[in-house]
PDB file of C-alpha atoms in Angstrom:
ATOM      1  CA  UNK A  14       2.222 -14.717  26.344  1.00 44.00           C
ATOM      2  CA  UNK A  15      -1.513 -14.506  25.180  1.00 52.00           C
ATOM      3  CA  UNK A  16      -3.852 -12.942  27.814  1.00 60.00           C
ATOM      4  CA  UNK A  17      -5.500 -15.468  30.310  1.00 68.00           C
ATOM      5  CA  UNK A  18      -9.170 -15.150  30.130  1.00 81.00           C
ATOM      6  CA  UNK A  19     -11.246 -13.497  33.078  1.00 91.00           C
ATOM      7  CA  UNK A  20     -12.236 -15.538  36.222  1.00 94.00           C
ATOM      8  CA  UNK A  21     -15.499 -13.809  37.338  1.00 94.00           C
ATOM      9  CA  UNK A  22     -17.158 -14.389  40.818  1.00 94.00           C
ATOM     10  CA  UNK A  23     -20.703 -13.306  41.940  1.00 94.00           C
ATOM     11  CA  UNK A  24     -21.628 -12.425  45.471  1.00 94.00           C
ATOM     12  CA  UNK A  25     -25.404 -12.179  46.913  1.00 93.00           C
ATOM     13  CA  UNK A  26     -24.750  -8.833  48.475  1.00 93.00           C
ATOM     14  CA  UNK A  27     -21.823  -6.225  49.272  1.00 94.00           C
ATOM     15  CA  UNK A  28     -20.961  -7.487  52.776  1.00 95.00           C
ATOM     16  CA  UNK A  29     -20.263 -11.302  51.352  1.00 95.00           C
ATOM     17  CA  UNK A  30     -17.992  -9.238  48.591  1.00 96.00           C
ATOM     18  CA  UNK A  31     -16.400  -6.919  50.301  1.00 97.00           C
ATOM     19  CA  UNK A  32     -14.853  -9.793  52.662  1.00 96.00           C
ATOM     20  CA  UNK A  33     -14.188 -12.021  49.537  1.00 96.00           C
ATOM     21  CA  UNK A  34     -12.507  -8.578  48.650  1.00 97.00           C
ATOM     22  CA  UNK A  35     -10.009  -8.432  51.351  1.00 97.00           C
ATOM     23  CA  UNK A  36      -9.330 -12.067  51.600  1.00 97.00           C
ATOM     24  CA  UNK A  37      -8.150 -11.685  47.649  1.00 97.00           C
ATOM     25  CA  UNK A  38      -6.266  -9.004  48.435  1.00 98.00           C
ATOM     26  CA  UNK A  39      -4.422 -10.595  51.498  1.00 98.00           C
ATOM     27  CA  UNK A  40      -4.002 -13.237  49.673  1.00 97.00           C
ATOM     28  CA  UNK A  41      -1.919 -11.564  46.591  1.00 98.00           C
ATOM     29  CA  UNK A  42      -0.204  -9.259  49.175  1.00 98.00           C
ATOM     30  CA  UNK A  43       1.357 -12.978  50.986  1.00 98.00           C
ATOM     31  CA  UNK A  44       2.028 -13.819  47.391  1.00 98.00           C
ATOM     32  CA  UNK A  45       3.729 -10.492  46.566  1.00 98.00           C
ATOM     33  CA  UNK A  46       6.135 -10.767  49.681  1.00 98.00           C
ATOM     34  CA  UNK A  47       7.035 -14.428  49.259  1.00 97.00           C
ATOM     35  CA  UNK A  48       8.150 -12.817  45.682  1.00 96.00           C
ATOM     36  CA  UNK A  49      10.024 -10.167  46.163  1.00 96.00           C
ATOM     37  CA  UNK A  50       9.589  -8.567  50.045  1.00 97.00           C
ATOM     38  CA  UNK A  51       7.108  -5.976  49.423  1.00 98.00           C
ATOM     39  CA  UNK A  52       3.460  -5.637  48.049  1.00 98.00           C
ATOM     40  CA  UNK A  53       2.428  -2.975  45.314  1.00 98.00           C
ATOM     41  CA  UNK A  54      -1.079  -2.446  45.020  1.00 98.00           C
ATOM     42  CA  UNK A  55      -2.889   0.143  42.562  1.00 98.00           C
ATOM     43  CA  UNK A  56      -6.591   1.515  44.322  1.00 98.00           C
ATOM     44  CA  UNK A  57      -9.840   3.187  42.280  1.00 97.00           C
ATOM     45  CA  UNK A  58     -11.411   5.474  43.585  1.00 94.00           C
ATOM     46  CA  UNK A  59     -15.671   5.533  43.314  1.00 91.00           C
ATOM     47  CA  UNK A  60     -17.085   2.989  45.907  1.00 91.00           C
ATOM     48  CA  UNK A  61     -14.133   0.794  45.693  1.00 95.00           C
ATOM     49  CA  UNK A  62     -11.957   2.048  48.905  1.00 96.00           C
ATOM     50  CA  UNK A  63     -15.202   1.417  51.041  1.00 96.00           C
ATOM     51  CA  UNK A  64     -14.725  -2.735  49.875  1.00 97.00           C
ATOM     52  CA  UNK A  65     -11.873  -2.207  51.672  1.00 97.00           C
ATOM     53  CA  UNK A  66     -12.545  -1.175  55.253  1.00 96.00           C
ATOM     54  CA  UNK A  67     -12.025  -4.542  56.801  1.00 96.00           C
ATOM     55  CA  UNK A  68      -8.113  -4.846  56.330  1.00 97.00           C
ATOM     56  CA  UNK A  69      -7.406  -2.186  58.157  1.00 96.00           C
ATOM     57  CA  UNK A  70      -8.726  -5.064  61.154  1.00 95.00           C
ATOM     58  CA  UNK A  71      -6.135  -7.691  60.179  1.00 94.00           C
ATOM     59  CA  UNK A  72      -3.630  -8.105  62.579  1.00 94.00           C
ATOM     60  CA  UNK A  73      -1.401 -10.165  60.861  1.00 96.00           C
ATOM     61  CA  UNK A  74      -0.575  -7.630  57.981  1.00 97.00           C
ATOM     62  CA  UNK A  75       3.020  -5.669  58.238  1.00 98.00           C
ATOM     63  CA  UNK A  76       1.871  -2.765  56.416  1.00 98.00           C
ATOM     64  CA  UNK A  77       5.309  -1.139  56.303  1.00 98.00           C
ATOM     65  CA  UNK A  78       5.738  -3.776  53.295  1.00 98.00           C
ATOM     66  CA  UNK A  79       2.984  -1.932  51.159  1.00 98.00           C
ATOM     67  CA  UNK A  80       3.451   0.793  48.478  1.00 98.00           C
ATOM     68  CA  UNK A  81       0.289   1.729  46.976  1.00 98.00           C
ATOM     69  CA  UNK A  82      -0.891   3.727  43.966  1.00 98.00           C
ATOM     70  CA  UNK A  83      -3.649   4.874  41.944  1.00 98.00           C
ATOM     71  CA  UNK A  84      -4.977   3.560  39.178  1.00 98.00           C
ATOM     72  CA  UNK A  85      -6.264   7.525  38.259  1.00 98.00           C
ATOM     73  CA  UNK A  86      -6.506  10.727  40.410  1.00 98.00           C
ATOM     74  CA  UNK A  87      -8.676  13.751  39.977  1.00 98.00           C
ATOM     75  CA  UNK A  88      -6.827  16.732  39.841  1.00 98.00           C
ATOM     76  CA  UNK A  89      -7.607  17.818  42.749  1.00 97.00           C
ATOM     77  CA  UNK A  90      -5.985  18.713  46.401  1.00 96.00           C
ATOM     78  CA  UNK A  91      -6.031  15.807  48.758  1.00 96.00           C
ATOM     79  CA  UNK A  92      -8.506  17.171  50.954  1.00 96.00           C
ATOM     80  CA  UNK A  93     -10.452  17.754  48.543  1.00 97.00           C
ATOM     81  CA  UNK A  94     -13.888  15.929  48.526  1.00 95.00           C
ATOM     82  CA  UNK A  95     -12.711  14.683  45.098  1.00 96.00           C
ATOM     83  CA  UNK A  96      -9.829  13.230  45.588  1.00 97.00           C
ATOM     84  CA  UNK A  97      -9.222   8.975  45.255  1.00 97.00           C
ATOM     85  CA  UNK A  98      -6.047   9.171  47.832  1.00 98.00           C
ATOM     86  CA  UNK A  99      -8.679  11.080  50.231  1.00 97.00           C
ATOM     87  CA  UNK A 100     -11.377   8.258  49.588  1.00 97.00           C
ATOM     88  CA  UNK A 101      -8.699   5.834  50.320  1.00 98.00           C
ATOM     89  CA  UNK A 102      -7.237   7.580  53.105  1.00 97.00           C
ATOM     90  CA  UNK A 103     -10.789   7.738  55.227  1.00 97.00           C
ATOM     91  CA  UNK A 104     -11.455   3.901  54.581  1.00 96.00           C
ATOM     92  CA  UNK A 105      -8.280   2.549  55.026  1.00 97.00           C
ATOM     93  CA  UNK A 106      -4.683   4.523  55.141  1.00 97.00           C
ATOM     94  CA  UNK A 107      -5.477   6.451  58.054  1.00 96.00           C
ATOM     95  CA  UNK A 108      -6.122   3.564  60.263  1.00 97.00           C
ATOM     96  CA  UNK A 109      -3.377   1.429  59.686  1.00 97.00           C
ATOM     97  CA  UNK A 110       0.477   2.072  59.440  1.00 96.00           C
ATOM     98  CA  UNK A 111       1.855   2.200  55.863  1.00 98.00           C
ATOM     99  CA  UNK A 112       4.649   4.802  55.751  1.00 98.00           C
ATOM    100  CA  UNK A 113       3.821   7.660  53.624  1.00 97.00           C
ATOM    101  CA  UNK A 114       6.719   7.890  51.784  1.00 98.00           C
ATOM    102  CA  UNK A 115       5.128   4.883  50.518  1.00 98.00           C
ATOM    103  CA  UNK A 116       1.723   6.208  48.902  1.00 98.00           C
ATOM    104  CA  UNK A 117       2.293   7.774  45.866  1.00 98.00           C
ATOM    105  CA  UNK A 118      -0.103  10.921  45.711  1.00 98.00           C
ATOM    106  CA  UNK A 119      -0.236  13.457  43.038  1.00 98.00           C
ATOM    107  CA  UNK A 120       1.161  16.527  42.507  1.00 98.00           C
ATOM    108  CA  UNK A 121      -1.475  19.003  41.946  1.00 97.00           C
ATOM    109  CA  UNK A 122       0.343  22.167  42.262  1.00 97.00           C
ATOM    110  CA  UNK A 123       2.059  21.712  38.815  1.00 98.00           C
ATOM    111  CA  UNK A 124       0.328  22.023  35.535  1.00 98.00           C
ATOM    112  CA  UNK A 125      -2.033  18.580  35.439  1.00 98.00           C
ATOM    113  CA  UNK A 126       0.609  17.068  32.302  1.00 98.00           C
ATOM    114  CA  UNK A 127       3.556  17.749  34.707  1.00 98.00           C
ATOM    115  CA  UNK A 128       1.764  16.194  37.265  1.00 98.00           C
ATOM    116  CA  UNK A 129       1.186  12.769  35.145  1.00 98.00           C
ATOM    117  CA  UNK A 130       4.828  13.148  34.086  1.00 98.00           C
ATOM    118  CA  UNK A 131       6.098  13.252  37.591  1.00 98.00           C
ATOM    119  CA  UNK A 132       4.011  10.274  38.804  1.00 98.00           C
ATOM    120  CA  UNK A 133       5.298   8.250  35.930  1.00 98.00           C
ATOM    121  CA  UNK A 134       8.923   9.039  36.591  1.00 98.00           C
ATOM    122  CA  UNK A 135       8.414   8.081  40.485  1.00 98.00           C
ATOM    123  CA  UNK A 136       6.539   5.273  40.058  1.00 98.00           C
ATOM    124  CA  UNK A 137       9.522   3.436  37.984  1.00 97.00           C
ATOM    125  CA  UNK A 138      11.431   4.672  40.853  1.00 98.00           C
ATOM    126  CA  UNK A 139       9.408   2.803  43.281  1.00 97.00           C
ATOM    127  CA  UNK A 140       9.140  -0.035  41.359  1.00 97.00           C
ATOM    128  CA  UNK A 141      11.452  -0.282  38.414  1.00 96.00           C
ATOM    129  CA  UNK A 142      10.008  -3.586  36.997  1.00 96.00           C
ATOM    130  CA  UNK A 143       6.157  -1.421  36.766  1.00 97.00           C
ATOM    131  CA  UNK A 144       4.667  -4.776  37.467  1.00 98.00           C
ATOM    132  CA  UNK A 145       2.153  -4.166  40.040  1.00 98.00           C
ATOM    133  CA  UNK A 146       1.166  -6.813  42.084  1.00 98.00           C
ATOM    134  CA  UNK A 147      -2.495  -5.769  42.108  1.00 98.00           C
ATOM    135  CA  UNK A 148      -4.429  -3.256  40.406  1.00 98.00           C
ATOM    136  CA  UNK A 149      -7.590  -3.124  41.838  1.00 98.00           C
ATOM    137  CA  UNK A 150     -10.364  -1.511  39.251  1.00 98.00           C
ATOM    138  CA  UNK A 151     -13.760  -0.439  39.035  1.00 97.00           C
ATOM    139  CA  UNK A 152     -16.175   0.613  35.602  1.00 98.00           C
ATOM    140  CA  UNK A 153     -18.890   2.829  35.556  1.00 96.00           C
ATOM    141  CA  UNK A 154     -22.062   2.768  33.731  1.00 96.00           C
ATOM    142  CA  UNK A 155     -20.515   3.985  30.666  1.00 97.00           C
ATOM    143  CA  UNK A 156     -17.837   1.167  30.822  1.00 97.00           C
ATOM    144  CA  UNK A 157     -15.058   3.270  31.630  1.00 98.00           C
ATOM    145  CA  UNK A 158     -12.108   2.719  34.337  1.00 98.00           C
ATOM    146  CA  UNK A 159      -9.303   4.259  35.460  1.00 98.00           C
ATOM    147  CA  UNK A 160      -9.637   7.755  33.607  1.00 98.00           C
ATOM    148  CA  UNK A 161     -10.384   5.801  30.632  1.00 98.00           C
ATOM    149  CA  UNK A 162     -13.296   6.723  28.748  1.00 98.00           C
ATOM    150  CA  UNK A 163     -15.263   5.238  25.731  1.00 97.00           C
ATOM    151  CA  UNK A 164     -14.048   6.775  22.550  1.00 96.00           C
ATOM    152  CA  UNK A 165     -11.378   8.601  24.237  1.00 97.00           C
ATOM    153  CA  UNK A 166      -7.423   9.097  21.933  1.00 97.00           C
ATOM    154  CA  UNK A 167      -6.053   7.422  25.706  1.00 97.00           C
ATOM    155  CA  UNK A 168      -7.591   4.226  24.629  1.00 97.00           C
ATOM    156  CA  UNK A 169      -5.120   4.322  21.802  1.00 97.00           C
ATOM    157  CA  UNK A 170      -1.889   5.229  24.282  1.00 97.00           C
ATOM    158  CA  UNK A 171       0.874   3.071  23.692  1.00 96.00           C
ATOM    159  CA  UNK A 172       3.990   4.631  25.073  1.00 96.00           C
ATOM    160  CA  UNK A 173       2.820   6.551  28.543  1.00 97.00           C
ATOM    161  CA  UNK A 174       1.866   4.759  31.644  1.00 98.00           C
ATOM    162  CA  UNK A 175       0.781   7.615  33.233  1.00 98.00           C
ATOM    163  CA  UNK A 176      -1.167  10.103  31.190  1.00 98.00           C
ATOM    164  CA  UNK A 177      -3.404  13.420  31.911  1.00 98.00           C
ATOM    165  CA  UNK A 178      -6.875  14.064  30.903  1.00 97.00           C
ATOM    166  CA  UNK A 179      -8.430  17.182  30.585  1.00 97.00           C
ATOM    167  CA  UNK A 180     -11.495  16.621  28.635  1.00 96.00           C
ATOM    168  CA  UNK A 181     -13.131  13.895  30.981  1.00 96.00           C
ATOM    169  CA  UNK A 182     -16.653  13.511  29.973  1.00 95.00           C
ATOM    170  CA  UNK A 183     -17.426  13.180  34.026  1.00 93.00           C
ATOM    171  CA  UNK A 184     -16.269  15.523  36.240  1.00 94.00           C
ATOM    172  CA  UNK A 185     -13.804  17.018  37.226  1.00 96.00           C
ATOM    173  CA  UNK A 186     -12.688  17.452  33.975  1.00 97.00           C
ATOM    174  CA  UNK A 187      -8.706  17.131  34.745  1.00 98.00           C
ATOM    175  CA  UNK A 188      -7.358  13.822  35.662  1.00 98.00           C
ATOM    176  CA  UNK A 189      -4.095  11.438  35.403  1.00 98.00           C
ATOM    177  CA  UNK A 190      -4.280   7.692  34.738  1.00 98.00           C
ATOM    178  CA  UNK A 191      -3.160   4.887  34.341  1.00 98.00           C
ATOM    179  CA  UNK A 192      -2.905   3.635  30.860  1.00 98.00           C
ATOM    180  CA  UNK A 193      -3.531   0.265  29.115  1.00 98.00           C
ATOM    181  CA  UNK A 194       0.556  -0.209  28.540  1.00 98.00           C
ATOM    182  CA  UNK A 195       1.069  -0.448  32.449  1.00 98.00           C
ATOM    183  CA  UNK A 196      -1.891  -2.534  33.884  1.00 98.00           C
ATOM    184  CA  UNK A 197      -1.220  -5.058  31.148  1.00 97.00           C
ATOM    185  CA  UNK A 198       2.429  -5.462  33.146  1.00 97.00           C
ATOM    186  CA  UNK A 199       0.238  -6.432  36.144  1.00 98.00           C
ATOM    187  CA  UNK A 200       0.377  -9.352  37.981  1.00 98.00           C
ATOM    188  CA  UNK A 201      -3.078  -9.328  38.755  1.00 98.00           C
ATOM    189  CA  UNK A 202      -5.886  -7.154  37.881  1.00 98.00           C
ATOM    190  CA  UNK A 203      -9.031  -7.147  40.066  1.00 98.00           C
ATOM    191  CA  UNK A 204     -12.481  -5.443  38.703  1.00 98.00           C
ATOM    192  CA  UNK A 205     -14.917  -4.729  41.625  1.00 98.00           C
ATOM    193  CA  UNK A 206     -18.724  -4.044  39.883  1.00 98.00           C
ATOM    194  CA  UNK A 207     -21.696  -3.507  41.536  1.00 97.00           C
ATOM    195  CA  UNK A 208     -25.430  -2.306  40.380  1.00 96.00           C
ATOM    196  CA  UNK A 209     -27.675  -2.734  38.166  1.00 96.00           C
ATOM    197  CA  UNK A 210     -27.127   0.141  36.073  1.00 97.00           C
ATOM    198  CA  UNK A 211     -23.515  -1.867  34.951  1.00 97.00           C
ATOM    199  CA  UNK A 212     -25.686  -5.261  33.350  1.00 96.00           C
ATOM    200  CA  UNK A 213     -24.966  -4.214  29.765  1.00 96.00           C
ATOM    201  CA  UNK A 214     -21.524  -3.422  30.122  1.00 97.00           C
ATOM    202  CA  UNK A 215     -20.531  -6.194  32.461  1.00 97.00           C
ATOM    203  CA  UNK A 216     -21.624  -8.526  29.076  1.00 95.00           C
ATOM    204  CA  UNK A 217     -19.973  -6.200  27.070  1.00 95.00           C
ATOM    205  CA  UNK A 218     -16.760  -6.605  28.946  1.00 96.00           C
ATOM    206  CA  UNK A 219     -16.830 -10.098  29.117  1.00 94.00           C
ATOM    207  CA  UNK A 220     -17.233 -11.745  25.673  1.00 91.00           C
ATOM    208  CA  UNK A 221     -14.577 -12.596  23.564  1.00 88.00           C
ATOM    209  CA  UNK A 222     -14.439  -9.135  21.661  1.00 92.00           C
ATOM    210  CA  UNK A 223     -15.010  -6.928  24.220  1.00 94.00           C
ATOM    211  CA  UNK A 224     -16.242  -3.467  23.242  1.00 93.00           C
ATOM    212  CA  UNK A 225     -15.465  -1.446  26.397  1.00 98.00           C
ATOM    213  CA  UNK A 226     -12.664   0.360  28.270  1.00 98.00           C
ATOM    214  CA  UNK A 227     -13.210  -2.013  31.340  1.00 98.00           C
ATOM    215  CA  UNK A 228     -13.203  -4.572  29.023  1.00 97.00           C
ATOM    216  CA  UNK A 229     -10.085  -3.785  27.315  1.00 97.00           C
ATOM    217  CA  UNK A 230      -7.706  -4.433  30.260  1.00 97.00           C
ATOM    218  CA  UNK A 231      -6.289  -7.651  29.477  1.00 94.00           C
ATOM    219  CA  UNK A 232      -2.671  -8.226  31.823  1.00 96.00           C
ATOM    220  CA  UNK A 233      -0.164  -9.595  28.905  1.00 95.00           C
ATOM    221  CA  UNK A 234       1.108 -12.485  31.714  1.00 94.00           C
ATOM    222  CA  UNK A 235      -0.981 -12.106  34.719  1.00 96.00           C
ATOM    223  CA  UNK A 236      -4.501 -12.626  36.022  1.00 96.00           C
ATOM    224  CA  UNK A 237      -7.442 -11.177  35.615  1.00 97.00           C
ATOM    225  CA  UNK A 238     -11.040 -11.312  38.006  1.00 97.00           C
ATOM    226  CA  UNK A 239     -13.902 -10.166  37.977  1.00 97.00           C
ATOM    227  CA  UNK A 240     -15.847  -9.238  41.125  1.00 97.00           C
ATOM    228  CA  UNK A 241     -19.564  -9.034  40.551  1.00 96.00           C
ATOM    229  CA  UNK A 242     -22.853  -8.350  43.346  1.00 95.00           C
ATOM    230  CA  UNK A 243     -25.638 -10.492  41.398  1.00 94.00           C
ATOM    231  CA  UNK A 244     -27.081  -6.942  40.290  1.00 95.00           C
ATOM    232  CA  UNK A 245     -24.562  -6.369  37.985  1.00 96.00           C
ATOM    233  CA  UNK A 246     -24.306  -9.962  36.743  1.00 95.00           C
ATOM    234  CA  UNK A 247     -27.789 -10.085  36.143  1.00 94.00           C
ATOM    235  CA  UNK A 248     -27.365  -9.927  32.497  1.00 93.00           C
ATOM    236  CA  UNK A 249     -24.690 -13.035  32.373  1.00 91.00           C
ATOM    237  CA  UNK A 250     -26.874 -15.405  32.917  1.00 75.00           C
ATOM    238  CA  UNK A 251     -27.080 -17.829  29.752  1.00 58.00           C
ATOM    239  CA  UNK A 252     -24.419 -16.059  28.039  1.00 51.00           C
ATOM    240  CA  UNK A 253     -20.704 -17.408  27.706  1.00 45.00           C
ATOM    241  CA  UNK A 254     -18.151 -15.833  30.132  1.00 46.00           C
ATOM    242  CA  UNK A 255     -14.760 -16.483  29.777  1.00 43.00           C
ATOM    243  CA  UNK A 256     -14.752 -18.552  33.033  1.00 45.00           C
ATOM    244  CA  UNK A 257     -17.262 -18.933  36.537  1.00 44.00           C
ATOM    245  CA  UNK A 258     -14.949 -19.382  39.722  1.00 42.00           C
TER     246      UNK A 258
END
């Protein structure tokens, strides 16, 4: 099936997005249990776990039904001030009750391709269909996301879903991530982008051709969105986008 084009919403300011944020992600999580009984959702790290405070005050969530992921990991220890599971963990997984069994954290006392290898093999344990029900993504200046990076060979990757990365341009230099062969199996992708210093590549990742990594991530039978503050849409404005929701 041929990709479905973006749908691309723009928000005044971070608090208005942030709870458009976690009513979208409610919303796909109800979806994902009237489905199949459980909800698997892939997190970025940067400023995205802070969008995502507010769940954690939802009282009608049973949060023993999620299994979350990441859509890349540094390297790093999970205390470590680097770390996307720690980012995550001091917004949100600390203050509610998802078992964690269920959060799939990386392995950083093996060598950083063992580590990629290992979180590949237990994520088709966890879910043996690797269709996430949400990846949630972010891009940064540069137009990279995930541990994706412009120019990079892992734009090319066809057969891993989860691959390492030693040579990231931004640091730390040692990463695993998520490739474009697994978020394409996605049910829904999300992109979260705020700022001003994203303008040019939030157009470049939304025309018909897009030229960046962001831009690239195109789920083969699922949905994609686009979350934008009006910073970072400011260069949309008399241009075509695939579609304005």
């Amino acid at each position: 099936m041929a990709a479905q084009p973006a749908m691309v919403q723009i928000f005044p300011d971070n608090v208005d997005l942030s709870k458009r944020l976690c009513s979208f992600v409610y919303d796909r999580y109800k979806e994902a249990i009237g489905r199949q009984g459980s909800f698997h959702v892939a997190v970025s790290g940067g400023s995205l776990p802070k969008f995502l405070e507010g769940l954690s005050k939802r009282v009608d969530i049973d949060w023993t039904q999620w299994w979350v992921y990441f859509c890349d990991e540094r390297y790093v220890t999970h205390d470590n001030p680097d770390s996307n599971y720690g980012a995550l963990a001091n917004t949100l997984l600390r203050h509610v009750k998802i078992p964690e069994e269920q959060i799939l954290k990386i392995n950083a006392s093996v060598p950083v391709a063992d580590a990629a290898k290992e979180y590949e093999v237990e994520m088709c344990k966890r879910l043996p269909s690797l269709r996430l029900d949400l990846a949630l993504c972010g891009m940064g200046p540069d137009g990279h996301t995930c541990s994706l990076f412009p120019g990079h060979p892992l734009l090319q990757e066809k057969e891993r879903l989860i691959a390492p990365i030693e040579d990231s341009p931004k640091p730390p230099p040692s990463r695993i991530t998520m490739t474009y062969p697994l978020l394409a199996k996605s049910w829904n992708v999300l992109f979260v982008v705020t700022g001003a210093s994203k303008v040019e590549n939030v157009v470049a990742s939304l025309t018909d051709e897009p030229t960046t990594p962001a831009g690239l991530v195109k789920p083969s039978d699922g949905s994609l969105f686009w979350f934008l503050d009006t910073a970072a849409a400011a260069g949309l404005k008399d241009r075509p986008v695939s579609q304005m929701v």
